[in-house]
Amino acid sequence: MYRTHTCGELRASHIDHNVTLCGWVQKVRDKGFVIWLDLRDRYGITQLVFDEDRTSKEIIEQVKTLGREFVIQVEGTVIERASKNPNILTGDIELLVSKITVLNKALVPPFTIEDKTDGGEDIRMKYRYLDIRRNPVKDKLIFRHKVTIAVRNYLSNQGFIEVETPYLIKSTPEGARDFVVPSRMNQGQFYALPQSPQTFKQLLMVGGMDKYFQIVKCFRDEDLRADRQPEFTQIDCEMAFVEQEDILNIFEGLTRHLLKDINGVEVGEFPRMTYDDAMQKYGNDKPDIRFGMEFGELNAVAQHKEFNVFNSAELVVGIAVPGGNSYTRKEIDKLTDWVRRPQVGALGMVYCRCNDDGSYKSSVDKFYNQEDLAQWAEATNAQAGDLICVLSGDMNKVRAQLSALRMELAERLGLRKPNEFAPLWVIDFPLLELDEETGHYHAMHHPFTSPKPGQLKMLDTDPGAVKANAYDLVLNGNEIGGGSIRIHDKETQATMFKHLGFTSEEATEQFGFLMDAFQYGAPPHGGLAFGLDRLVAILGGQETIRDFIAFPKNNSGRDVMIDAPAFIDDEQLKELSLKLNSTK
Amino acid sequence: MYRTHTCGELRASHIDHNVTLCGWVQKVRDKGFVIWLDLRDRYGITQLVFDEDRTSKEIIEQVKTLGREFVIQVEGTVIERASKNPNILTGDIELLVSKITVLNKALVPPFTIEDKTDGGEDIRMKYRYLDIRRNPVKDKLIFRHKVTIAVRNYLSNQGFIEVETPYLIKSTPEGARDFVVPSRMNQGQFYALPQSPQTFKQLLMVGGMDKYFQIVKCFRDEDLRADRQPEFTQIDCEMAFVEQEDILNIFEGLTRHLLKDINGVEVGEFPRMTYDDAMQKYGNDKPDIRFGMEFGELNAVAQHKEFNVFNSAELVVGIAVPGGNSYTRKEIDKLTDWVRRPQVGALGMVYCRCNDDGSYKSSVDKFYNQEDLAQWAEATNAQAGDLICVLSGDMNKVRAQLSALRMELAERLGLRKPNEFAPLWVIDFPLLELDEETGHYHAMHHPFTSPKPGQLKMLDTDPGAVKANAYDLVLNGNEIGGGSIRIHDKETQATMFKHLGFTSEEATEQFGFLMDAFQYGAPPHGGLAFGLDRLVAILGGQETIRDFIAFPKNNSGRDVMIDAPAFIDDEQLKELSLKLNSTK
């Protein structure tokens, strides 16, 4: 027993108790006749006091040798503080120390271990174990734990069984994204790390497990975009004998439970929106509906004049920026520059001021009169004092551009409030997505997703129009989960593979086991997977997942703390029957 | 909504209710005028009834087309059974069916989906999804889920935080056992899959996380012995500011909680035994103490006569087999053959019958008289009616041989009762272990284990005698957990690496990050890891882990269901800058 209490535990009720604490030296304030030392552990900070009247000379001398982050054990008596600190739970007391034991010394840390640190991202990643001592990081890891415990108990109480599926599996046709693992016992052959336990959870449904879940690491070897990790965690779920409605209800229940249990927020029934509506109203399949600024399509009211930019566009579409009429001309020019950045890619922006007197002033007054502009205002639901921003061009591109502008403006206007939660189901996703580069269709969700009843035959005639029983759960403009009703018969699955460009041999080699399983009594089934990293971040009021991961990797997939990946011995390579390709 | 109830839910109170069920056709009994069908899902079996009086002809015809394992949906009315079945919870009722919908057909399964199946191990592994439908497998997976939920809630309530550590880490010097993962973004470099999160949990202690746990997959690329898996699951735990006593208490608490919560068994304080005692009394560092048969060392009472086999042996040691005097000469000869099998390796066995009249009859009566044998009986605690089995030879070997015999006999005598639980702490393990092949010492637990206070210097003089603050938790003769107090200062860690044969460069390259971390204020810390697969199996009254794993691999590390590992595309190899070594 190194300690009797933690540094977050002592209260006025402990006054006169003799206690032993352990922790790290956070800060020493030496006023000559009296020295205060803040001792920190996971649970809080306790103030230690040493003064000339009550503390021995030896101990005073000893305190002066202690540096920041030294690990010490102290014995002493809890006393009442002269000036209490109402900001911390131990603020009523301090510890009059009678004995100090140094458990470990510490070099001066490369950055300050304070809530606001002077350390940059790189140095904090290299010394992540020091960064974790800081409250902002430590609290996020504890928060993540609370979320996972709440998820597990909720699902378990609903009859879900957590089943561990294997990590050493087989590479799939989307193989380029698989991490592979050479097998020593089966030379020349490779396992793959799962991108998700998709096929295994479907096999568990075939196996009668009825309700499955798993909080599980998944792996994807993609070129990392910002805030993506090569290993990430999913809450993976599957149910048998269900329709889409059942799944939406169960996981709406889980999400509502988390918002209540973790955030103390009561949320009503989640709204639902079709994919087509989401694209039309928000230009995005994961709209943030905490605020309005819905798209107003303007083709009908903007393509009847001589303005060729609009007339030649597939789509003319605008949003009303609340209070945006207060922007100066310079500010509006900057907005125009913003949408023209290569990351957004618009060619330009047309605007229209909605004056307080009900009149309009646009950048294209040459072509449009007040009645025209009034119609723009009506279509975008603009009020007096707003600014209407209008983009035009190819439908898909212009929607993405205006969506980016909408999010940027909302951010600037403070409309994306971290403590406000607006969940949304987006449903009726297309089954297939056209890859514009190759001209081929691929599965928008994955190849196991079931088309809407009766639409299977449209795969031959109009594949892009086939909708799926697929759904995403969106929270505050982020996709936190997605899933679908699966195909559960061999013929439909074979048809799907064919349309995705698999030969029948390829389909059998890769997924023969699954199609075999479908022949032995597969129940109708479907499911959903939450991205845990993102879910936790958003519940925590943030959008960056990295802080919610104990040991994240950087954008090159490196762990800079342990310096991995790394070269391995020739001996190891030989055992695996592998050679590095030196022709590169 | 495919169903209103599950197949395990209906009771007498539901009589006259109209319900809809879904499930698999377990069995059809066609008596001509009446047909019964057992409908099965995860939750149980409900009997469906069809009879000439009350069921339409069409439905009777339809029932006759249903095969085993067809997936069906039925609507009907709950009625009272004429002859009730008290063996199942739904035994008071049956369902008079008014509508059948076939949700999916099924081929005849390759083995019967019954509690006792006709399928061999291989076929059941290939069709694991069908095997999981059987109660014995399904119930074990549900049991595993209950154990993990209980573990998580217990540890969480004790203030432990579950932190996910990375799966893509760095290969370590025991590298031959690492699975490696080539990195595409860092060509020529490899990640390794963790054999355990050891260094990360220690870094979390340096990071002030104080109490950590994680239920986590670990990986070891060893030639598989029976009942080992290349991927296995640990309950991994670590605590700061603790001594061995604190850790034993906490995890004794966890284990006691599981035995109570899961098995309904109350167990008192766990006994503790030193490693040396365990080896002397049971020849084994994981003794099964559900039964006696402790070793009696006989050197003092068997090396004073002309019997050279004993006189030349380092150790003569025996056990008393309860009631073993009833064995025939032939049975004893078979026992002798058993210990001489190469797997055990004894050269022979001496025995001594303890007759009911108090006299003795041994296989070496030529050398030993009744007084000698009485001393053997005393040393082995043999009673009248027992048989004393004696082995001799090199101490380590003969202990292992007699331990094997003890376990075998206990198994045959029914002394290893699956519903009796005898936990035991084995403590004071040696720090190092001599590799007899190479003559080098290696860490018995791992290189981060702390030697007993004051024994560090003995590393130079008598390394084999240094004890560690290391402990195993043994349950019913199986190691279910093990751990140690760790080294937490750089100098001691460097000394350990040196004694384990690392050059200072190797130590820095492999574990520099950990030794660096120790310089920035590492607290004293220690921990323990449970082998979840084995823990669950033993709590479930079994010793084979494979049944408690949803999708296990075979002894060649293959998943025969999905047929992994497998060859991958040249394209994939090229992307990873790898070549197969074809010179082999």
mmCIF file of N, CA and C in Angstrom, chain A residues 1 3 24 42-43 104 107 129 133 144-145 152-153 156 159 162 164-165 167-168 170-171 180 184 189-191 206-207 209-210 217 221 231 233 243 488 519-522 553 557-558 562 565-566 572 577 579 581 584, chain B residues 1 3 24 42-43 104 107 129 133 144-145 152-153 156 159 162 164-165 167-168 170-171 184 186-187 189-191 206-207 209-210 217 221 231 233 243 488 519-522 553 557-558 562 565-566 572 577 579 581:
data_model
loop_
_atom_site.group_PDB
_atom_site.id
_atom_site.type_symbol
_atom_site.label_atom_id
_atom_site.label_comp_id
_atom_site.label_asym_id
_atom_site.label_seq_id
_atom_site.Cartn_x
_atom_site.Cartn_y
_atom_site.Cartn_z
ATOM 1 N N MET A 1 0.831 -1.200 0.000
ATOM 2 C CA MET A 1 0.000 0.000 0.000
ATOM 3 C C MET A 1 0.865 1.249 0.000
ATOM 4 N N ARG A 3 -0.334 4.211 -0.648
ATOM 5 C CA ARG A 3 -1.105 5.416 -0.312
ATOM 6 C C ARG A 3 -2.384 5.024 0.409
ATOM 7 N N TRP A 24 2.494 13.106 -8.713
ATOM 8 C CA TRP A 24 3.524 13.844 -9.431
ATOM 9 C C TRP A 24 3.549 15.291 -8.944
ATOM 10 N N ARG A 42 -4.248 10.906 -11.132
ATOM 11 C CA ARG A 42 -5.375 10.861 -12.068
ATOM 12 C C ARG A 42 -6.624 11.519 -11.504
ATOM 13 N N TYR A 43 -6.735 11.491 -10.172
ATOM 14 C CA TYR A 43 -8.010 11.852 -9.545
ATOM 15 C C TYR A 43 -8.099 13.316 -9.165
ATOM 16 N N ASN A 104 10.534 8.348 -7.654
ATOM 17 C CA ASN A 104 11.267 8.409 -8.914
ATOM 18 C C ASN A 104 11.533 9.863 -9.251
ATOM 19 N N LEU A 107 13.317 13.925 -15.375
ATOM 20 C CA LEU A 107 13.934 14.976 -16.167
ATOM 21 C C LEU A 107 12.896 16.070 -16.391
ATOM 22 N N TYR A 129 3.058 9.610 -23.636
ATOM 23 C CA TYR A 129 2.832 9.213 -22.242
ATOM 24 C C TYR A 129 2.842 10.413 -21.305
ATOM 25 N N ARG A 133 -0.787 12.644 -19.298
ATOM 26 C CA ARG A 133 -0.923 13.178 -17.927
ATOM 27 C C ARG A 133 -1.757 14.444 -17.882
ATOM 28 N N ARG A 144 -14.045 8.142 -23.173
ATOM 29 C CA ARG A 144 -14.208 7.039 -24.121
ATOM 30 C C ARG A 144 -14.585 5.748 -23.386
ATOM 31 N N HIS A 145 -13.917 5.489 -22.282
ATOM 32 C CA HIS A 145 -14.236 4.300 -21.482
ATOM 33 C C HIS A 145 -15.694 4.331 -21.028
ATOM 34 N N ARG A 152 -21.926 -1.161 -24.145
ATOM 35 C CA ARG A 152 -21.974 -2.606 -23.896
ATOM 36 C C ARG A 152 -23.133 -2.987 -22.996
ATOM 37 N N ASN A 153 -23.333 -2.232 -21.933
ATOM 38 C CA ASN A 153 -24.415 -2.618 -21.023
ATOM 39 C C ASN A 153 -25.782 -2.420 -21.667
ATOM 40 N N SER A 156 -26.172 -5.264 -24.250
ATOM 41 C CA SER A 156 -26.304 -6.538 -23.545
ATOM 42 C C SER A 156 -27.690 -6.649 -22.912
ATOM 43 N N GLY A 159 -30.312 -7.848 -25.138
ATOM 44 C CA GLY A 159 -30.202 -9.218 -25.642
ATOM 45 C C GLY A 159 -29.120 -9.431 -26.686
ATOM 46 N N GLU A 162 -22.005 -10.102 -27.312
ATOM 47 C CA GLU A 162 -20.739 -9.680 -27.912
ATOM 48 C C GLU A 162 -19.936 -10.929 -28.266
ATOM 49 N N GLU A 164 -16.471 -12.267 -30.288
ATOM 50 C CA GLU A 164 -15.207 -11.867 -30.898
ATOM 51 C C GLU A 164 -15.023 -12.609 -32.212
ATOM 52 N N THR A 165 -14.822 -11.858 -33.272
ATOM 53 C CA THR A 165 -14.551 -12.457 -34.579
ATOM 54 C C THR A 165 -13.037 -12.384 -34.835
ATOM 55 N N TYR A 167 -9.180 -11.787 -36.167
ATOM 56 C CA TYR A 167 -8.407 -10.701 -36.755
ATOM 57 C C TYR A 167 -7.561 -11.190 -37.919
ATOM 58 N N LEU A 168 -7.232 -12.472 -37.928
ATOM 59 C CA LEU A 168 -6.423 -13.009 -39.023
ATOM 60 C C LEU A 168 -7.370 -13.682 -40.000
ATOM 61 N N LYS A 170 -9.020 -13.359 -44.369
ATOM 62 C CA LYS A 170 -8.585 -13.543 -45.750
ATOM 63 C C LYS A 170 -8.729 -12.242 -46.507
ATOM 64 N N SER A 171 -7.800 -11.999 -47.412
ATOM 65 C CA SER A 171 -7.848 -10.761 -48.175
ATOM 66 C C SER A 171 -9.031 -10.785 -49.141
ATOM 67 N N VAL A 180 -1.966 -6.956 -44.951
ATOM 68 C CA VAL A 180 -1.787 -8.406 -45.004
ATOM 69 C C VAL A 180 -0.718 -8.850 -44.008
ATOM 70 N N ARG A 184 3.837 -17.852 -41.506
ATOM 71 C CA ARG A 184 5.075 -18.628 -41.463
ATOM 72 C C ARG A 184 4.763 -20.116 -41.622
ATOM 73 N N GLN A 189 1.654 -17.735 -48.181
ATOM 74 C CA GLN A 189 0.255 -17.326 -48.013
ATOM 75 C C GLN A 189 0.160 -16.201 -46.979
ATOM 76 N N PHE A 190 -0.955 -15.501 -47.061
ATOM 77 C CA PHE A 190 -1.136 -14.322 -46.219
ATOM 78 C C PHE A 190 -2.506 -14.343 -45.562
ATOM 79 N N TYR A 191 -2.544 -13.881 -44.315
ATOM 80 C CA TYR A 191 -3.804 -13.471 -43.713
ATOM 81 C C TYR A 191 -4.045 -12.008 -44.111
ATOM 82 N N VAL A 206 -26.470 -16.423 -39.723
ATOM 83 C CA VAL A 206 -26.772 -17.752 -40.274
ATOM 84 C C VAL A 206 -26.690 -18.790 -39.153
ATOM 85 N N GLY A 207 -25.784 -18.565 -38.213
ATOM 86 C CA GLY A 207 -25.605 -19.469 -37.077
ATOM 87 C C GLY A 207 -26.632 -19.286 -35.974
ATOM 88 N N MET A 209 -27.318 -16.643 -34.060
ATOM 89 C CA MET A 209 -26.947 -15.854 -32.873
ATOM 90 C C MET A 209 -27.934 -14.706 -32.631
ATOM 91 N N ASP A 210 -28.734 -14.397 -33.651
ATOM 92 C CA ASP A 210 -29.896 -13.499 -33.530
ATOM 93 C C ASP A 210 -29.561 -12.028 -33.306
ATOM 94 N N LYS A 217 -11.549 -3.536 -33.276
ATOM 95 C CA LYS A 217 -10.619 -2.794 -34.121
ATOM 96 C C LYS A 217 -10.762 -3.247 -35.576
ATOM 97 N N ASP A 221 -5.742 0.137 -45.054
ATOM 98 C CA ASP A 221 -4.453 0.656 -45.511
ATOM 99 C C ASP A 221 -4.684 1.662 -46.619
ATOM 100 N N GLU A 231 -5.820 2.091 -38.092
ATOM 101 C CA GLU A 231 -6.625 1.201 -37.259
ATOM 102 C C GLU A 231 -7.666 2.051 -36.539
ATOM 103 N N THR A 233 -11.859 1.905 -34.535
ATOM 104 C CA THR A 233 -12.715 1.033 -33.745
ATOM 105 C C THR A 233 -14.174 1.195 -34.145
ATOM 106 N N GLU A 243 -36.450 -5.929 -40.156
ATOM 107 C CA GLU A 243 -36.559 -5.031 -41.287
ATOM 108 C C GLU A 243 -35.855 -3.737 -40.913
ATOM 109 N N HIS A 488 -29.738 -12.230 -48.320
ATOM 110 C CA HIS A 488 -29.595 -13.472 -47.561
ATOM 111 C C HIS A 488 -29.867 -14.712 -48.419
ATOM 112 N N GLN A 519 -27.077 -21.045 -48.338
ATOM 113 C CA GLN A 519 -27.876 -22.181 -48.804
ATOM 114 C C GLN A 519 -28.356 -23.080 -47.663
ATOM 115 N N TYR A 520 -27.815 -22.829 -46.460
ATOM 116 C CA TYR A 520 -28.152 -23.723 -45.347
ATOM 117 C C TYR A 520 -29.103 -23.072 -44.346
ATOM 118 N N GLY A 521 -29.990 -22.194 -44.871
ATOM 119 C CA GLY A 521 -30.973 -21.622 -43.951
ATOM 120 C C GLY A 521 -30.517 -20.310 -43.348
ATOM 121 N N ALA A 522 -30.292 -19.317 -44.213
ATOM 122 C CA ALA A 522 -29.920 -17.990 -43.721
ATOM 123 C C ALA A 522 -31.187 -17.191 -43.436
ATOM 124 N N LYS A 553 -1.766 7.233 -34.637
ATOM 125 C CA LYS A 553 -0.687 7.310 -35.611
ATOM 126 C C LYS A 553 -0.783 8.636 -36.364
ATOM 127 N N GLY A 557 0.863 7.203 -41.109
ATOM 128 C CA GLY A 557 0.643 5.889 -40.525
ATOM 129 C C GLY A 557 1.734 5.473 -39.558
ATOM 130 N N ARG A 558 2.513 6.432 -39.072
ATOM 131 C CA ARG A 558 3.602 6.101 -38.157
ATOM 132 C C ARG A 558 3.200 6.355 -36.712
ATOM 133 N N ILE A 562 6.869 5.020 -30.557
ATOM 134 C CA ILE A 562 7.644 3.779 -30.552
ATOM 135 C C ILE A 562 8.456 3.637 -31.834
ATOM 136 N N PRO A 565 6.071 1.892 -38.290
ATOM 137 C CA PRO A 565 6.729 0.610 -38.577
ATOM 138 C C PRO A 565 8.249 0.773 -38.633
ATOM 139 N N ALA A 566 8.941 -0.377 -38.684
ATOM 140 C CA ALA A 566 10.395 -0.361 -38.672
ATOM 141 C C ALA A 566 10.900 -1.504 -39.544
ATOM 142 N N GLN A 572 14.090 -12.823 -39.937
ATOM 143 C CA GLN A 572 12.626 -12.854 -39.870
ATOM 144 C C GLN A 572 12.012 -12.961 -41.265
ATOM 145 N N SER A 577 9.798 -16.486 -45.748
ATOM 146 C CA SER A 577 9.999 -16.743 -47.164
ATOM 147 C C SER A 577 9.709 -15.500 -47.998
ATOM 148 N N LYS A 579 11.172 -11.605 -49.588
ATOM 149 C CA LYS A 579 12.297 -10.744 -49.937
ATOM 150 C C LYS A 579 11.759 -9.343 -50.159
ATOM 151 N N ASN A 581 11.644 -6.114 -52.302
ATOM 152 C CA ASN A 581 11.802 -5.844 -53.710
ATOM 153 C C ASN A 581 12.753 -4.669 -53.867
ATOM 154 N N LYS A 584 12.862 -1.426 -56.795
ATOM 155 C CA LYS A 584 12.105 -0.186 -56.679
ATOM 156 C C LYS A 584 13.017 1.009 -56.461
ATOM 157 N N MET B 1 -41.091 -5.913 -38.653
ATOM 158 C CA MET B 1 -41.308 -6.864 -37.563
ATOM 159 C C MET B 1 -41.650 -8.239 -38.122
ATOM 160 N N ARG B 3 -41.579 -10.943 -36.286
ATOM 161 C CA ARG B 3 -42.103 -11.825 -35.247
ATOM 162 C C ARG B 3 -42.621 -10.996 -34.083
ATOM 163 N N TRP B 24 -35.883 -21.844 -37.209
ATOM 164 C CA TRP B 24 -35.417 -22.929 -38.061
ATOM 165 C C TRP B 24 -36.217 -24.199 -37.752
ATOM 166 N N ARG B 42 -32.512 -18.838 -31.231
ATOM 167 C CA ARG B 42 -31.502 -18.775 -30.167
ATOM 168 C C ARG B 42 -32.109 -18.991 -28.783
ATOM 169 N N TYR B 43 -33.383 -18.629 -28.646
ATOM 170 C CA TYR B 43 -33.967 -18.549 -27.313
ATOM 171 C C TYR B 43 -34.648 -19.832 -26.872
ATOM 172 N N ASN B 104 -36.531 -18.817 -46.100
ATOM 173 C CA ASN B 104 -35.380 -19.324 -46.838
ATOM 174 C C ASN B 104 -35.380 -20.846 -46.770
ATOM 175 N N LEU B 107 -30.433 -26.492 -47.724
ATOM 176 C CA LEU B 107 -29.934 -27.810 -48.107
ATOM 177 C C LEU B 107 -29.871 -28.678 -46.855
ATOM 178 N N TYR B 129 -20.636 -22.057 -38.970
ATOM 179 C CA TYR B 129 -21.899 -21.312 -38.808
ATOM 180 C C TYR B 129 -23.062 -22.247 -38.522
ATOM 181 N N ARG B 133 -25.220 -23.107 -34.427
ATOM 182 C CA ARG B 133 -26.654 -23.272 -34.147
ATOM 183 C C ARG B 133 -26.907 -24.281 -33.026
ATOM 184 N N ARG B 144 -19.409 -16.845 -22.669
ATOM 185 C CA ARG B 144 -18.232 -15.971 -22.793
ATOM 186 C C ARG B 144 -18.637 -14.504 -22.701
ATOM 187 N N HIS B 145 -19.704 -14.154 -23.381
ATOM 188 C CA HIS B 145 -20.203 -12.778 -23.322
ATOM 189 C C HIS B 145 -20.536 -12.377 -21.884
ATOM 190 N N ARG B 152 -15.829 -6.544 -17.161
ATOM 191 C CA ARG B 152 -15.747 -5.111 -17.451
ATOM 192 C C ARG B 152 -16.451 -4.287 -16.380
ATOM 193 N N ASN B 153 -17.626 -4.716 -15.982
ATOM 194 C CA ASN B 153 -18.341 -3.916 -14.996
ATOM 195 C C ASN B 153 -17.649 -3.946 -13.638
ATOM 196 N N SER B 156 -14.495 -1.753 -13.981
ATOM 197 C CA SER B 156 -14.891 -0.357 -14.127
ATOM 198 C C SER B 156 -15.368 0.204 -12.782
ATOM 199 N N GLY B 159 -12.730 1.398 -10.571
ATOM 200 C CA GLY B 159 -11.955 2.556 -11.001
ATOM 201 C C GLY B 159 -10.980 2.284 -12.134
ATOM 202 N N GLU B 162 -10.808 1.234 -19.227
ATOM 203 C CA GLU B 162 -10.413 0.420 -20.389
ATOM 204 C C GLU B 162 -9.847 1.348 -21.459
ATOM 205 N N GLU B 164 -7.875 1.396 -25.191
ATOM 206 C CA GLU B 164 -7.462 0.608 -26.352
ATOM 207 C C GLU B 164 -6.031 0.978 -26.729
ATOM 208 N N THR B 165 -5.175 -0.023 -26.781
ATOM 209 C CA THR B 165 -3.802 0.190 -27.224
ATOM 210 C C THR B 165 -3.692 -0.260 -28.683
ATOM 211 N N TYR B 167 -2.818 -1.969 -32.340
ATOM 212 C CA TYR B 167 -2.548 -3.305 -32.864
ATOM 213 C C TYR B 167 -1.374 -3.297 -33.832
ATOM 214 N N LEU B 168 -1.113 -2.157 -34.431
ATOM 215 C CA LEU B 168 0.008 -2.071 -35.372
ATOM 216 C C LEU B 168 1.173 -1.446 -34.631
ATOM 217 N N LYS B 170 5.483 -2.413 -33.075
ATOM 218 C CA LYS B 170 6.838 -2.643 -33.576
ATOM 219 C C LYS B 170 7.301 -4.028 -33.168
ATOM 220 N N SER B 171 8.054 -4.672 -34.031
ATOM 221 C CA SER B 171 8.535 -6.012 -33.724
ATOM 222 C C SER B 171 9.577 -5.947 -32.607
ATOM 223 N N ARG B 184 2.652 -0.264 -46.542
ATOM 224 C CA ARG B 184 2.695 0.215 -47.920
ATOM 225 C C ARG B 184 3.198 1.653 -47.954
ATOM 226 N N ASN B 186 5.197 3.019 -45.831
ATOM 227 C CA ASN B 186 6.587 3.091 -45.379
ATOM 228 C C ASN B 186 7.279 1.837 -45.902
ATOM 229 N N GLN B 187 7.612 1.878 -47.207
ATOM 230 C CA GLN B 187 8.017 0.666 -47.909
ATOM 231 C C GLN B 187 9.248 0.017 -47.296
ATOM 232 N N GLN B 189 9.308 -1.442 -44.570
ATOM 233 C CA GLN B 189 9.167 -1.481 -43.117
ATOM 234 C C GLN B 189 7.922 -2.295 -42.733
ATOM 235 N N PHE B 190 7.923 -2.749 -41.502
ATOM 236 C CA PHE B 190 6.860 -3.631 -41.030
ATOM 237 C C PHE B 190 6.331 -3.159 -39.679
ATOM 238 N N TYR B 191 5.029 -3.307 -39.492
ATOM 239 C CA TYR B 191 4.456 -3.280 -38.154
ATOM 240 C C TYR B 191 4.548 -4.701 -37.599
ATOM 241 N N VAL B 206 3.024 5.354 -16.698
ATOM 242 C CA VAL B 206 3.863 6.546 -16.719
ATOM 243 C C VAL B 206 2.996 7.772 -17.006
ATOM 244 N N GLY B 207 1.964 7.577 -17.806
ATOM 245 C CA GLY B 207 1.046 8.655 -18.160
ATOM 246 C C GLY B 207 0.012 8.954 -17.089
ATOM 247 N N MET B 209 -2.381 7.030 -15.769
ATOM 248 C CA MET B 209 -3.733 6.478 -15.913
ATOM 249 C C MET B 209 -4.150 5.672 -14.680
ATOM 250 N N ASP B 210 -3.174 5.310 -13.870
ATOM 251 C CA ASP B 210 -3.379 4.739 -12.526
ATOM 252 C C ASP B 210 -3.948 3.321 -12.502
ATOM 253 N N LYS B 217 -7.238 -8.641 -28.056
ATOM 254 C CA LYS B 217 -6.642 -9.740 -28.819
ATOM 255 C C LYS B 217 -5.122 -9.601 -28.818
ATOM 256 N N ASP B 221 2.959 -16.069 -33.191
ATOM 257 C CA ASP B 221 3.192 -16.950 -34.336
ATOM 258 C C ASP B 221 4.079 -18.113 -33.903
ATOM 259 N N GLU B 231 -4.230 -16.323 -32.483
ATOM 260 C CA GLU B 231 -4.790 -15.115 -31.878
ATOM 261 C C GLU B 231 -5.592 -15.524 -30.656
ATOM 262 N N THR B 233 -7.171 -14.013 -26.552
ATOM 263 C CA THR B 233 -7.684 -12.809 -25.896
ATOM 264 C C THR B 233 -7.210 -12.739 -24.452
ATOM 265 N N GLU B 243 1.950 -2.532 -4.592
ATOM 266 C CA GLU B 243 2.870 -3.625 -4.314
ATOM 267 C C GLU B 243 2.163 -4.916 -4.700
ATOM 268 N N HIS B 488 10.720 0.116 -12.800
ATOM 269 C CA HIS B 488 10.261 1.453 -13.196
ATOM 270 C C HIS B 488 11.383 2.481 -13.221
ATOM 271 N N GLN B 519 12.451 7.894 -17.399
ATOM 272 C CA GLN B 519 13.210 9.042 -16.895
ATOM 273 C C GLN B 519 12.339 10.261 -16.606
ATOM 274 N N TYR B 520 11.092 10.188 -17.039
ATOM 275 C CA TYR B 520 10.224 11.364 -16.885
ATOM 276 C C TYR B 520 9.193 11.172 -15.778
ATOM 277 N N GLY B 521 9.564 10.409 -14.752
ATOM 278 C CA GLY B 521 8.643 10.285 -13.624
ATOM 279 C C GLY B 521 7.730 9.092 -13.743
ATOM 280 N N ALA B 522 8.316 7.889 -13.760
ATOM 281 C CA ALA B 522 7.510 6.665 -13.804
ATOM 282 C C ALA B 522 7.166 6.247 -12.379
ATOM 283 N N LYS B 553 -9.029 -21.285 -35.144
ATOM 284 C CA LYS B 553 -8.180 -21.810 -36.203
ATOM 285 C C LYS B 553 -7.731 -23.217 -35.828
ATOM 286 N N GLY B 557 -2.928 -23.303 -37.876
ATOM 287 C CA GLY B 557 -3.195 -21.874 -37.947
ATOM 288 C C GLY B 557 -4.129 -21.498 -39.083
ATOM 289 N N ARG B 558 -4.883 -22.471 -39.599
ATOM 290 C CA ARG B 558 -5.781 -22.185 -40.718
ATOM 291 C C ARG B 558 -7.208 -22.005 -40.228
ATOM 292 N N ILE B 562 -13.205 -20.137 -43.936
ATOM 293 C CA ILE B 562 -12.995 -19.126 -44.976
ATOM 294 C C ILE B 562 -11.776 -19.455 -45.832
ATOM 295 N N PRO B 565 -4.920 -18.756 -44.083
ATOM 296 C CA PRO B 565 -4.413 -17.763 -45.037
ATOM 297 C C PRO B 565 -4.516 -18.250 -46.473
ATOM 298 N N ALA B 566 -4.269 -17.328 -47.415
ATOM 299 C CA ALA B 566 -4.397 -17.648 -48.830
ATOM 300 C C ALA B 566 -3.352 -16.864 -49.610
ATOM 301 N N GLN B 572 -0.754 -6.910 -55.333
ATOM 302 C CA GLN B 572 -0.707 -6.542 -53.915
ATOM 303 C C GLN B 572 0.719 -6.636 -53.371
ATOM 304 N N SER B 577 6.023 -3.826 -52.138
ATOM 305 C CA SER B 577 7.442 -3.946 -52.431
ATOM 306 C C SER B 577 8.006 -5.252 -51.891
ATOM 307 N N LYS B 579 8.588 -9.633 -52.460
ATOM 308 C CA LYS B 579 8.657 -10.767 -53.372
ATOM 309 C C LYS B 579 8.603 -12.037 -52.551
ATOM 310 N N ASN B 581 10.011 -15.561 -51.739
ATOM 311 C CA ASN B 581 11.311 -16.165 -51.871
ATOM 312 C C ASN B 581 11.149 -17.519 -52.541
#
